[in-house]
């Protein structure tokens, strides 16, 4: 009888420990640090398996609640955009610390986890502004003309940097990130802004295939004004160190590169001032931040 009780108790403990968890799934929440009152707040759920491969066609749901406050829950509408990425939108009521209760279901496997995040109402001063003290690390790469470019070459310029690669197959990633550059160049020209102190940079996440020639041709197809834009490639370790320092995660999966969609703004001293999360950026916000003193 005592042995049976021990067995039953062990099974109960194992069952409780397994509830809400999953040995096969993991989920990452990417959430902007600010929101616009009255507009939907968008976040991204990235679902992968234990090997780090994207999980497609999962059922992802979530509810939001204020941390340490009893104001009920806010539902999140989730849309599958492919490649293991799911966009959630919700109407946030106020600033503060929030908890996202996330549920992922796929092929009979269920994952339930909570993720915490904090937001504040967006203003020109707070929109995408970073609080961490971070500067461009030392690096040495080459541009689309094969010329050497180091971090010291960027000092004195306001730098807008993102990470892409030429053969990107995700229509929601690199093409949109580079379209943000195109829109910004159009807006700067239309409004007569001085571009002499601005530099736009796209760093390759696939340097093996992104030769200077390939990147130059890609820039030509995008119809960029190359007087203040550079496409950088070069040593993989140099790129890895730069990405790691900025918190840009990426990994090669065959011919595809899975990566974060981020855009970084540095001041003339090489200090990080703003960070846009997600490929889709409000056009006017980017222009305002780039032109901010």
Tab-separated table of C-alpha atoms in Angstrom:
chain	number	residue	atom	x	y	z
A	1	UNK	CA	0.000	0.000	0.000
A	2	UNK	CA	2.801	2.401	0.887
A	3	UNK	CA	4.582	1.603	-2.381
A	4	UNK	CA	1.378	2.273	-4.366
A	5	UNK	CA	0.987	5.636	-2.629
A	6	UNK	CA	4.548	6.615	-3.532
A	7	UNK	CA	3.980	5.656	-7.173
A	8	UNK	CA	0.749	7.644	-7.338
A	9	UNK	CA	2.361	10.695	-5.743
A	10	UNK	CA	5.280	10.495	-8.197
A	11	UNK	CA	2.909	10.344	-11.158
A	12	UNK	CA	0.969	13.355	-9.853
A	13	UNK	CA	4.179	15.375	-9.429
A	14	UNK	CA	5.310	14.487	-12.967
A	15	UNK	CA	1.878	15.425	-14.345
A	16	UNK	CA	1.852	18.770	-12.533
A	17	UNK	CA	5.408	19.569	-13.630
A	18	UNK	CA	4.469	18.823	-17.219
A	19	UNK	CA	1.309	20.918	-17.283
A	20	UNK	CA	1.655	24.026	-19.378
A	21	UNK	CA	5.111	23.021	-20.552
A	22	UNK	CA	6.323	21.513	-23.791
A	23	UNK	CA	9.446	19.583	-24.596
A	24	UNK	CA	9.049	20.279	-28.312
A	25	UNK	CA	7.995	23.926	-28.590
A	26	UNK	CA	9.354	27.277	-27.530
A	27	UNK	CA	8.003	30.775	-28.054
A	28	UNK	CA	9.710	34.160	-28.121
A	29	UNK	CA	7.842	37.434	-27.614
A	30	UNK	CA	9.074	40.582	-29.353
A	31	UNK	CA	7.258	43.682	-28.104
A	32	UNK	CA	7.814	47.377	-28.905
A	33	UNK	CA	8.659	49.549	-25.896
A	34	UNK	CA	6.066	52.214	-26.716
A	35	UNK	CA	2.473	52.370	-27.935
A	36	UNK	CA	0.249	55.017	-29.464
A	37	UNK	CA	-2.927	55.599	-27.408
A	38	UNK	CA	-5.996	54.814	-29.463
A	39	UNK	CA	-4.085	52.639	-31.933
A	40	UNK	CA	-3.577	48.899	-31.952
A	41	UNK	CA	-0.367	47.670	-30.346
A	42	UNK	CA	1.464	44.999	-32.375
A	43	UNK	CA	3.770	42.300	-31.034
A	44	UNK	CA	5.405	39.251	-32.593
A	45	UNK	CA	5.415	35.647	-31.391
A	46	UNK	CA	8.153	33.450	-32.871
A	47	UNK	CA	7.521	29.714	-32.432
A	48	UNK	CA	10.322	27.185	-32.882
A	49	UNK	CA	10.910	23.509	-32.154
A	50	UNK	CA	13.687	22.188	-29.911
A	51	UNK	CA	16.134	22.280	-32.856
A	52	UNK	CA	15.372	25.960	-33.405
A	53	UNK	CA	13.401	25.397	-36.606
A	54	UNK	CA	10.364	27.619	-37.219
A	55	UNK	CA	7.005	25.995	-36.436
A	56	UNK	CA	4.370	26.836	-39.023
A	57	UNK	CA	0.572	26.498	-38.882
A	58	UNK	CA	0.457	26.536	-35.089
A	59	UNK	CA	-2.530	27.871	-33.205
A	60	UNK	CA	-1.253	30.811	-31.157
A	61	UNK	CA	-3.428	32.726	-28.706
A	62	UNK	CA	-2.689	35.217	-25.938
A	63	UNK	CA	-4.255	37.437	-23.319
A	64	UNK	CA	-2.666	40.469	-21.677
A	65	UNK	CA	-3.001	41.582	-18.077
A	66	UNK	CA	-1.456	44.411	-16.070
A	67	UNK	CA	1.162	43.106	-13.647
A	68	UNK	CA	0.144	43.379	-9.976
A	69	UNK	CA	-3.173	44.978	-10.950
A	70	UNK	CA	-6.681	43.571	-11.296
A	71	UNK	CA	-8.078	45.209	-14.414
A	72	UNK	CA	-9.138	42.026	-16.181
A	73	UNK	CA	-7.508	40.728	-19.357
A	74	UNK	CA	-7.074	42.157	-22.834
A	75	UNK	CA	-7.452	39.697	-25.734
A	76	UNK	CA	-4.844	39.527	-28.483
A	77	UNK	CA	-5.806	38.916	-32.120
A	78	UNK	CA	-3.112	36.720	-33.673
A	79	UNK	CA	-2.305	36.321	-37.370
A	80	UNK	CA	0.042	33.718	-38.858
A	81	UNK	CA	2.471	35.410	-41.282
A	82	UNK	CA	4.547	32.298	-41.999
A	83	UNK	CA	8.058	31.080	-41.163
A	84	UNK	CA	7.047	30.467	-37.536
A	85	UNK	CA	6.110	34.122	-36.982
A	86	UNK	CA	2.763	35.264	-35.631
A	87	UNK	CA	1.677	38.890	-35.287
A	88	UNK	CA	-0.577	39.774	-32.347
A	89	UNK	CA	-2.506	43.025	-31.983
A	90	UNK	CA	-4.268	44.412	-28.927
A	91	UNK	CA	-5.646	47.686	-27.613
A	92	UNK	CA	-3.583	48.716	-24.580
A	93	UNK	CA	-5.255	50.972	-22.049
A	94	UNK	CA	-2.260	52.433	-20.225
A	95	UNK	CA	1.471	52.547	-19.495
A	96	UNK	CA	3.008	49.977	-17.234
A	97	UNK	CA	4.188	46.431	-16.766
A	98	UNK	CA	2.181	43.790	-18.589
A	99	UNK	CA	2.067	40.002	-18.660
A	100	UNK	CA	1.301	38.122	-21.879
A	101	UNK	CA	-0.218	34.688	-21.212
A	102	UNK	CA	0.626	32.781	-24.385
A	103	UNK	CA	-0.738	29.446	-25.568
A	104	UNK	CA	0.694	27.548	-28.541
A	105	UNK	CA	-0.884	24.380	-29.957
A	106	UNK	CA	0.709	22.292	-32.686
A	107	UNK	CA	0.268	18.620	-33.638
A	108	UNK	CA	-1.171	17.761	-30.239
A	109	UNK	CA	1.601	19.521	-28.349
A	110	UNK	CA	0.617	22.431	-26.096
A	111	UNK	CA	2.829	25.155	-24.659
A	112	UNK	CA	1.532	27.684	-22.133
A	113	UNK	CA	3.921	30.370	-20.889
A	114	UNK	CA	3.846	33.893	-19.500
A	115	UNK	CA	6.074	36.654	-20.814
A	116	UNK	CA	6.510	40.046	-19.144
A	117	UNK	CA	6.988	43.331	-20.993
A	118	UNK	CA	6.750	47.048	-20.246
A	119	UNK	CA	5.389	49.857	-22.406
A	120	UNK	CA	4.861	53.579	-22.221
A	121	UNK	CA	2.785	55.986	-24.288
A	122	UNK	CA	4.635	57.094	-27.382
A	123	UNK	CA	5.874	60.640	-27.797
A	124	UNK	CA	8.588	62.007	-30.066
A	125	UNK	CA	10.988	61.839	-27.106
A	126	UNK	CA	10.115	58.308	-25.974
A	127	UNK	CA	9.321	56.581	-29.280
A	128	UNK	CA	11.816	53.731	-29.693
A	129	UNK	CA	14.338	55.462	-27.420
A	130	UNK	CA	16.768	53.124	-25.675
A	131	UNK	CA	17.919	53.426	-22.085
A	132	UNK	CA	20.900	51.074	-22.311
A	133	UNK	CA	24.344	52.615	-22.714
A	134	UNK	CA	25.663	50.982	-25.866
A	135	UNK	CA	28.105	52.087	-28.534
A	136	UNK	CA	29.172	50.685	-31.884
A	137	UNK	CA	31.823	48.001	-31.309
A	138	UNK	CA	35.062	47.835	-33.240
A	139	UNK	CA	34.569	46.262	-36.655
A	140	UNK	CA	36.200	46.165	-40.070
A	141	UNK	CA	34.028	45.330	-43.088
A	142	UNK	CA	33.913	46.263	-46.770
A	143	UNK	CA	31.266	48.190	-48.677
A	144	UNK	CA	29.633	47.528	-52.061
A	145	UNK	CA	32.699	49.003	-53.761
A	146	UNK	CA	35.124	46.762	-51.889
A	147	UNK	CA	36.412	49.632	-49.738
A	148	UNK	CA	37.222	49.078	-46.068
A	149	UNK	CA	34.764	50.505	-43.529
A	150	UNK	CA	35.357	50.556	-39.762
A	151	UNK	CA	33.342	51.843	-36.835
A	152	UNK	CA	35.601	54.903	-36.728
A	153	UNK	CA	34.441	55.849	-40.230
A	154	UNK	CA	30.919	56.321	-38.845
A	155	UNK	CA	31.820	58.798	-36.127
A	156	UNK	CA	30.431	62.245	-36.888
A	157	UNK	CA	27.391	60.818	-38.707
A	158	UNK	CA	23.901	59.927	-37.545
A	159	UNK	CA	23.805	56.260	-38.509
A	160	UNK	CA	20.706	54.222	-39.362
A	161	UNK	CA	21.666	50.528	-39.434
A	162	UNK	CA	19.809	47.327	-40.209
A	163	UNK	CA	20.746	43.725	-41.069
A	164	UNK	CA	19.607	42.056	-44.308
A	165	UNK	CA	20.853	39.745	-47.051
A	166	UNK	CA	20.431	39.743	-50.822
A	167	UNK	CA	18.684	36.376	-51.298
A	168	UNK	CA	16.146	36.859	-48.490
A	169	UNK	CA	13.033	34.761	-49.188
A	170	UNK	CA	10.839	36.194	-46.423
A	171	UNK	CA	8.732	38.997	-47.923
A	172	UNK	CA	8.048	40.312	-44.421
A	173	UNK	CA	11.732	40.795	-43.549
A	174	UNK	CA	14.585	42.202	-45.679
A	175	UNK	CA	12.474	43.675	-48.500
A	176	UNK	CA	10.507	45.762	-46.004
A	177	UNK	CA	13.583	46.722	-43.979
A	178	UNK	CA	15.232	48.062	-47.133
A	179	UNK	CA	11.985	49.711	-48.250
A	180	UNK	CA	12.160	51.696	-45.018
A	181	UNK	CA	15.497	53.066	-46.262
A	182	UNK	CA	13.939	53.928	-49.627
A	183	UNK	CA	11.049	55.745	-47.947
A	184	UNK	CA	13.438	57.606	-45.676
A	185	UNK	CA	15.571	58.744	-48.602
A	186	UNK	CA	12.463	59.923	-50.446
A	187	UNK	CA	11.257	61.870	-47.391
A	188	UNK	CA	14.644	63.447	-46.749
A	189	UNK	CA	14.814	64.600	-50.368
A	190	UNK	CA	11.202	65.828	-50.467
A	191	UNK	CA	11.665	67.890	-47.314
A	192	UNK	CA	15.028	69.296	-48.297
A	193	UNK	CA	16.849	67.764	-45.330
A	194	UNK	CA	20.615	67.910	-45.084
A	195	UNK	CA	21.944	64.380	-45.661
A	196	UNK	CA	25.602	65.304	-45.279
A	197	UNK	CA	25.608	64.124	-41.657
A	198	UNK	CA	23.467	60.985	-42.200
A	199	UNK	CA	24.578	57.479	-43.184
A	200	UNK	CA	22.281	54.507	-43.874
A	201	UNK	CA	23.879	51.075	-43.531
A	202	UNK	CA	22.673	47.564	-44.314
A	203	UNK	CA	24.948	44.826	-42.936
A	204	UNK	CA	24.881	41.432	-44.668
A	205	UNK	CA	23.844	38.362	-42.681
A	206	UNK	CA	25.021	36.087	-45.507
A	207	UNK	CA	28.567	37.286	-46.276
A	208	UNK	CA	29.481	34.054	-48.051
A	209	UNK	CA	27.071	34.883	-50.886
A	210	UNK	CA	26.787	38.657	-50.459
A	211	UNK	CA	29.877	39.775	-52.322
A	212	UNK	CA	30.437	43.504	-52.865
A	213	UNK	CA	29.328	43.017	-56.468
A	214	UNK	CA	26.096	41.275	-55.426
A	215	UNK	CA	25.292	43.981	-52.885
A	216	UNK	CA	26.065	46.761	-55.349
A	217	UNK	CA	23.672	45.223	-57.843
A	218	UNK	CA	21.030	44.814	-55.121
A	219	UNK	CA	21.384	48.471	-54.130
A	220	UNK	CA	21.013	49.436	-57.793
A	221	UNK	CA	17.754	47.485	-58.026
A	222	UNK	CA	16.488	49.332	-54.939
A	223	UNK	CA	17.330	52.637	-56.650
A	224	UNK	CA	19.142	53.908	-53.562
A	225	UNK	CA	20.985	57.211	-53.386
A	226	UNK	CA	24.429	55.778	-52.638
A	227	UNK	CA	25.928	59.125	-51.605
A	228	UNK	CA	24.881	58.401	-48.028
A	229	UNK	CA	24.118	54.652	-48.006
A	230	UNK	CA	26.438	51.669	-47.693
A	231	UNK	CA	25.902	47.929	-48.081
A	232	UNK	CA	28.464	46.197	-45.856
A	233	UNK	CA	29.756	42.637	-46.040
A	234	UNK	CA	32.967	40.883	-45.038
A	235	UNK	CA	34.273	38.524	-42.382
A	236	UNK	CA	31.543	36.453	-40.719
A	237	UNK	CA	33.099	36.799	-37.251
A	238	UNK	CA	33.163	40.590	-37.572
A	239	UNK	CA	29.459	40.587	-38.493
A	240	UNK	CA	28.645	38.136	-35.702
A	241	UNK	CA	30.342	40.345	-33.112
A	242	UNK	CA	28.519	43.438	-34.361
A	243	UNK	CA	25.162	41.640	-34.310
A	244	UNK	CA	25.775	40.120	-30.867
A	245	UNK	CA	26.659	43.505	-29.395
A	246	UNK	CA	23.436	45.049	-30.704
A	247	UNK	CA	21.232	42.089	-29.810
A	248	UNK	CA	20.503	41.142	-33.418
A	249	UNK	CA	20.027	37.368	-33.414
A	250	UNK	CA	20.388	35.332	-36.593
A	251	UNK	CA	21.089	31.764	-37.686
A	252	UNK	CA	21.643	30.063	-41.042
A	253	UNK	CA	19.113	27.379	-42.027
A	254	UNK	CA	20.252	25.997	-45.360
A	255	UNK	CA	20.112	28.872	-47.846
A	256	UNK	CA	17.868	30.920	-45.548
A	257	UNK	CA	18.923	33.191	-42.684
A	258	UNK	CA	16.467	33.455	-39.797
A	259	UNK	CA	16.995	36.828	-38.142
A	260	UNK	CA	15.519	39.596	-36.020
A	261	UNK	CA	14.025	42.543	-37.857
A	262	UNK	CA	15.548	45.559	-36.151
A	263	UNK	CA	16.729	49.020	-37.140
A	264	UNK	CA	19.235	50.899	-34.981
A	265	UNK	CA	19.882	54.643	-34.749
A	266	UNK	CA	23.259	55.948	-33.522
A	267	UNK	CA	24.217	59.541	-32.800
A	268	UNK	CA	27.346	61.266	-34.115
A	269	UNK	CA	29.345	59.881	-31.185
A	270	UNK	CA	28.482	56.294	-32.103
A	271	UNK	CA	26.058	55.854	-29.188
A	272	UNK	CA	22.832	53.895	-29.698
A	273	UNK	CA	19.849	56.229	-29.170
A	274	UNK	CA	16.848	54.477	-30.745
A	275	UNK	CA	15.886	50.952	-31.759
A	276	UNK	CA	12.949	50.038	-34.006
A	277	UNK	CA	11.675	46.491	-33.513
A	278	UNK	CA	9.894	44.785	-36.413
A	279	UNK	CA	10.284	45.273	-40.136
A	280	UNK	CA	7.303	47.600	-40.513
A	281	UNK	CA	8.249	51.084	-39.287
A	282	UNK	CA	6.052	54.157	-39.174
A	283	UNK	CA	7.486	56.291	-41.965
A	284	UNK	CA	6.995	59.622	-40.218
A	285	UNK	CA	8.436	58.333	-36.926
A	286	UNK	CA	11.634	57.177	-38.621
A	287	UNK	CA	12.019	60.518	-40.373
A	288	UNK	CA	11.464	62.442	-37.121
A	289	UNK	CA	13.959	60.355	-35.155
A	290	UNK	CA	16.632	60.662	-37.848
A	291	UNK	CA	16.155	64.439	-37.919
A	292	UNK	CA	16.102	64.824	-34.152
A	293	UNK	CA	18.985	66.877	-32.742
